[in-house]
């Protein structure tokens, strides 16, 4: 009976260790490393803290399970009557303090790096609306700034289960934010109505979009590709339906796209201007 | 240790309870009011739980199947509000009412009429809040944290009812706290010095001070909302020169101590149950008291860790990260003390002990994820995802709620004079334990994979975790209906219980007969 029990306890312990280590290894269960330097250091930080927690957990739960197994009345264990032990109490105050200091220092290092928005090569204003994002490419002298909205592109029929859901269900937009690879892009995050939050997990950045306040974020993305995120602050009815899609283009490709956009914008400005003039003339001649 | 003189004076009138339903309306008796609080919170647990099951049903699969997003937001909001203010807090006040007079050797609470009032406010407060479901525009739909301007400029018309409901809940809590403080400081039996008080009494004394400190802050926040909505002020409206972030600072200055209000009494309960079933004195009584006190003090300087992504100066982030990490130290001390209490004891695992041990294990899990959330750069990835949902449900469900259930089983014989059925209790434990972990453990993974909280529909990669979570939620929800059955079964047909219902139980309440007399101690016991 006892051997059976001890085998099952050992088995449980092994199963626990295996499951914990497989948790650490299995990518789909862990945080994703992302693609930027920042997101990788956040990922490393996350793994470090997780590991510390798992080790502490194994020790604490281990002692607890040993006690629950051996110190049972049904095994005839007599209760000891001690109720303090100063050495132990000092140890379990001081050791956690040291561990915490050890966790604080690298965390502060990464945090400082995240806060360094200097030397950005371009700036995009990100503005949250109920329930879409607006991206504005801020030109240095504001003459050629252009902007567009980015709306959910998933058809209603998919949401209402009348159509088969595609792989990018709820994570697709009509016009994504486009940024160049390998350049430091600064994001100015704000909102028009209520608070939203702009998050691209693969860049390791998230910031609230608060009306009346402009928050700064930055990213350098080495890998061209499409990256997806979602609004992460409850912002009303369609909070779950305002995704973020960022298309990172190779630098040359981005520059061409950007020039096109600016040209388009200038043409649009002129056409509206002409229109206004004509309207003005029509009105005055009519009067 | 203590000596009780039982005298039966029958020369006074008004000794037993009144007959009929009016007993419950007029009662000023701490046991009756405790019972009212406990049944009320149980009802709220089922209402809040039903809302949670609506949420989990919608989230069972991707796509919108059953409810619309606007209604979903009302579900999450009211689930949170009802569970926090309707289930957990009143349950702890109910336990305080039942136990504190018995544990300090008093006949009743110090302020019995106010006690009656503080309970009877609650049904009206919640009646008002729940009635908003049936109003035009629906009930509160801005999350239980009701961030402005979503709750002010963009809130539904029923928000005013919500504001007054919160005011009533706050008034009730403040009155309850004053009563508890007055009882503890004035009505202890001779010889019971502060450092001889049972830990449940200590934790509630500290909790009551926290409540008195922060409930007015909450009242201030909702009053400013009221003014923004109706009287044209702009406290939280950026367009009028106000600041939406200020709302969050005020809310969380209330909200973080509130988190500890919901866990400190749980620490007290577990510190009674573990020694009783380990048949061994509590390890480190003094350090337990100091740990609770320091957690309470620290709870006032960590509020902004709920808002790391809001945009704060670097120094602010570092300060709140550091302060939050410091809380791990006293909390760790408590966990280590509990384990040292179990160590080399002579343990048996009746239902209250099972729930208390599960509390230590699973609350610690919540502590670990809390520590991870304190690390600001990592928090950017966790914030407002299901990782946070998993974290606070681990500290509130197998944390606070398990401790309440453990307390109900532990003191059940003292309250009713009957013993619940042990096998049914154990079955209830295992169903709850398995259910709670199936529900909340996968939420760590969906959070790490990037699923935001408070969304009615989700991308396909989160589907498996959500399905598992929903199955667990139904197991957990229905096992609480089973809990109701176990209790009713115990009250109706349980075996008679002894005064000392558990072999290893210590404390004044166990010197009383079971069920405890209507006026606990008519003669103060002597504590040596």
Coordinates of C-alpha atoms in Angstrom, one line a residue, chain A residues 23 28-34 39 42-43 45-47 49-50 52-54 56-58 60-74 76-86 88-89 92-94 96-97 99-104 106-108 110-112 114-115 130 156 158-161 165-171 192-195 197 199-213 215 230-241, chain B residues 62-65 67-70 73 76-77 141-143 145 147-150 154 238 242-245 248 278-285 287 307-315 317-319 321-322 325-329 332-333 335-337 339-349 357-358 360-365 368-369 371-372 375-385 387 441 444-445 447-462 465 503:
Chain A
X23 CA 5.2 24.4 -20.6
X28 CA 2.3 27.8 -28.4
X29 CA 1.8 28.0 -24.6
X30 CA 4.4 30.7 -23.9
X31 CA 4.7 34.3 -24.8
X32 CA 5.9 34.9 -28.3
X33 CA 9.4 36.2 -28.7
X34 CA 8.3 38.8 -31.3
X39 CA 10.2 42.3 -27.8
X42 CA 10.9 41.4 -22.9
X43 CA 10.6 37.7 -23.8
X45 CA 12.7 38.8 -19.0
X46 CA 9.4 37.0 -19.0
X47 CA 11.2 33.6 -19.2
X49 CA 10.7 35.6 -14.1
X50 CA 8.7 32.5 -15.1
X52 CA 12.2 31.9 -11.0
X53 CA 8.5 31.5 -10.1
X54 CA 8.6 27.8 -11.2
X56 CA 10.2 28.8 -6.1
X57 CA 7.0 27.0 -6.8
X58 CA 8.7 23.6 -7.0
X60 CA 7.4 25.6 -1.8
X61 CA 4.9 23.1 -3.2
X62 CA 7.5 20.4 -2.8
X63 CA 7.9 21.0 1.0
X64 CA 4.1 21.3 1.3
X65 CA 3.5 18.0 -0.5
X66 CA 6.2 16.2 1.6
X67 CA 4.5 17.5 4.7
X68 CA 1.0 16.6 3.5
X69 CA 2.3 13.1 2.7
X70 CA 4.3 12.3 5.8
X71 CA 2.8 14.4 8.5
X72 CA -0.6 12.9 8.6
X73 CA -2.5 11.6 11.5
X74 CA -3.4 8.5 9.5
X76 CA 0.5 8.0 13.1
X77 CA 2.5 11.2 13.0
X78 CA 2.6 13.1 16.3
X79 CA 2.2 16.8 16.1
X80 CA 5.3 18.8 17.1
X81 CA 4.5 21.9 19.1
X82 CA 7.0 24.6 17.8
X83 CA 5.6 27.9 16.7
X84 CA 8.7 29.9 15.7
X85 CA 12.2 29.7 14.4
X86 CA 14.1 33.0 14.0
X88 CA 14.2 30.4 9.3
X89 CA 12.1 33.6 9.5
X92 CA 12.7 33.6 4.2
X93 CA 12.5 37.4 4.4
X94 CA 16.1 38.1 3.2
X96 CA 13.1 36.7 -1.4
X97 CA 14.3 40.3 -1.0
X99 CA 15.7 37.6 -5.5
X100 CA 13.4 40.6 -6.0
X101 CA 16.4 43.0 -6.3
X102 CA 17.8 40.5 -8.9
X103 CA 14.6 40.8 -10.8
X104 CA 14.3 44.5 -10.5
X106 CA 17.3 43.8 -15.5
X107 CA 13.6 44.9 -15.7
X108 CA 14.6 48.5 -15.1
X110 CA 14.7 47.0 -20.4
X111 CA 12.2 49.6 -19.3
X112 CA 14.8 52.4 -19.8
X114 CA 11.7 51.2 -24.1
X115 CA 11.5 54.8 -22.9
X130 CA -14.9 54.0 -31.6
X156 CA -20.3 40.3 -40.8
X158 CA -18.2 35.3 -40.8
X159 CA -18.9 36.8 -37.4
X160 CA -22.5 35.6 -37.4
X161 CA -21.3 32.1 -38.4
X165 CA -14.0 31.9 -40.8
X166 CA -10.6 32.5 -42.5
X167 CA -7.2 32.3 -40.8
X168 CA -7.0 36.0 -40.1
X169 CA -10.6 36.2 -38.7
X170 CA -11.0 39.4 -36.7
X171 CA -7.3 40.3 -37.3
X192 CA -10.6 60.9 -30.2
X193 CA -13.5 59.7 -27.9
X194 CA -12.8 57.1 -25.2
X195 CA -9.6 55.3 -24.1
X197 CA -5.0 50.8 -26.3
X199 CA -0.8 46.9 -29.0
X200 CA 1.4 44.9 -31.5
X201 CA 2.5 41.8 -29.5
X202 CA 5.4 41.1 -31.9
X203 CA 6.9 44.5 -31.4
X204 CA 6.6 44.2 -27.6
X205 CA 4.9 47.6 -27.3
X206 CA 1.5 48.6 -25.9
X207 CA 0.2 52.0 -24.8
X208 CA -3.1 53.4 -23.9
X209 CA -4.7 55.9 -26.4
X210 CA -6.1 58.5 -24.1
X211 CA -8.2 61.5 -25.4
X212 CA -6.3 64.7 -24.7
X213 CA -3.0 63.0 -24.0
X215 CA 1.8 58.9 -25.5
X230 CA -5.9 44.3 -31.2
X231 CA -7.3 47.1 -29.1
X232 CA -6.6 46.2 -25.5
X233 CA -8.7 48.7 -23.5
X234 CA -12.4 48.3 -23.3
X235 CA -13.8 51.0 -25.5
X236 CA -17.5 50.1 -25.9
X237 CA -19.6 47.8 -28.0
X238 CA -17.1 47.0 -30.7
X239 CA -14.0 46.8 -28.6
X240 CA -13.3 43.3 -29.9
X241 CA -13.6 44.4 -33.5
Chain B
X62 CA -15.4 32.0 -32.0
X63 CA -18.1 34.0 -33.7
X64 CA -21.2 35.6 -32.1
X65 CA -23.7 32.8 -31.3
X67 CA -25.6 37.5 -27.4
X68 CA -24.6 40.8 -29.0
X69 CA -21.4 42.7 -28.0
X70 CA -23.3 45.4 -26.2
X73 CA -20.2 44.2 -22.0
X76 CA -18.7 41.3 -17.8
X77 CA -19.3 44.6 -16.0
X141 CA -21.4 48.3 -19.7
X142 CA -18.0 49.9 -19.1
X143 CA -16.3 47.2 -17.1
X145 CA -13.5 49.6 -13.3
X147 CA -13.1 54.1 -16.7
X148 CA -14.1 57.6 -17.8
X149 CA -15.0 58.9 -20.3
X150 CA -16.6 55.5 -21.4
X154 CA -20.3 57.6 -23.4
X238 CA -10.3 66.1 -21.9
X242 CA -10.2 67.5 -17.5
X243 CA -8.1 64.3 -17.4
X244 CA -9.3 60.8 -18.0
X245 CA -6.1 59.4 -16.4
X248 CA -7.8 55.9 -13.1
X278 CA -2.5 20.2 11.7
X279 CA -3.1 20.0 15.5
X280 CA -0.2 22.4 16.0
X281 CA -0.1 26.0 16.9
X282 CA 0.1 28.6 14.1
X283 CA 3.7 29.3 13.2
X284 CA 4.9 32.9 13.6
X285 CA 1.8 34.6 15.0
X287 CA 5.1 37.9 12.0
X307 CA -2.1 51.4 -15.2
X308 CA 1.5 50.8 -16.4
X309 CA 0.4 51.3 -20.0
X310 CA -1.4 54.6 -19.4
X311 CA 1.8 56.6 -20.0
X312 CA 3.8 57.6 -17.0
X313 CA 7.3 59.0 -16.5
X314 CA 10.0 56.4 -16.2
X315 CA 10.6 57.1 -12.5
X317 CA 7.0 53.2 -13.6
X318 CA 10.1 52.2 -11.7
X319 CA 8.6 53.3 -8.3
X321 CA 7.2 48.3 -10.0
X322 CA 9.5 48.3 -7.0
X325 CA 7.5 43.7 -5.8
X326 CA 8.1 44.6 -2.1
X327 CA 4.6 43.3 -1.3
X328 CA 5.8 39.9 -2.3
X329 CA 8.0 39.8 0.8
X332 CA 5.8 35.2 1.0
X333 CA 6.2 35.3 4.8
X335 CA 2.8 31.5 2.8
X336 CA 6.0 30.2 4.5
X337 CA 4.4 30.5 7.9
X339 CA 3.6 25.7 5.4
X340 CA 5.7 25.8 8.6
X341 CA 2.4 25.4 10.5
X342 CA 1.6 22.2 8.5
X343 CA 5.2 20.9 8.8
X344 CA 5.5 18.1 11.4
X345 CA 1.9 18.4 12.3
X346 CA -0.6 15.6 12.6
X347 CA -2.8 16.4 9.7
X348 CA -6.2 15.2 8.7
X349 CA -8.0 16.5 5.6
X357 CA -4.7 23.9 1.6
X358 CA -6.1 24.5 -1.9
X360 CA -2.5 28.2 0.0
X361 CA -1.5 26.4 -3.3
X362 CA -3.7 28.3 -5.7
X363 CA -3.4 31.7 -4.0
X364 CA 0.3 31.3 -4.3
X365 CA -0.2 30.7 -8.1
X368 CA 3.4 34.3 -8.9
X369 CA 1.5 35.7 -11.8
X371 CA 4.8 39.1 -9.5
X372 CA 5.2 38.6 -13.2
X375 CA 7.6 43.6 -14.0
X376 CA 6.7 46.7 -16.2
X377 CA 8.3 45.6 -19.5
X378 CA 6.6 42.2 -19.3
X379 CA 3.4 43.8 -18.1
X380 CA 3.2 45.6 -21.4
X381 CA 2.7 42.2 -23.0
X382 CA 0.3 40.9 -20.3
X383 CA -1.7 44.1 -19.6
X384 CA -5.5 43.8 -20.3
X385 CA -5.1 40.3 -21.7
X387 CA -3.2 36.6 -18.4
X441 CA -5.4 27.8 -15.9
X444 CA -2.8 32.1 -18.7
X445 CA -2.1 30.6 -22.1
X447 CA -3.4 35.7 -22.4
X448 CA 0.2 34.9 -23.3
X449 CA -1.0 34.1 -26.9
X450 CA -2.4 37.7 -27.0
X451 CA -6.1 37.5 -26.3
X452 CA -7.4 40.8 -24.9
X453 CA -9.9 40.7 -22.1
X454 CA -13.5 41.9 -22.3
X455 CA -14.0 40.8 -25.9
X456 CA -17.1 38.9 -27.0
X457 CA -15.4 37.2 -30.0
X458 CA -11.9 36.2 -30.7
X459 CA -9.4 35.1 -33.3
X460 CA -9.2 31.5 -34.2
X461 CA -5.9 30.7 -32.4
X462 CA -7.6 31.2 -29.0
X465 CA -8.2 27.5 -24.6
X503 CA -10.4 18.0 17.6

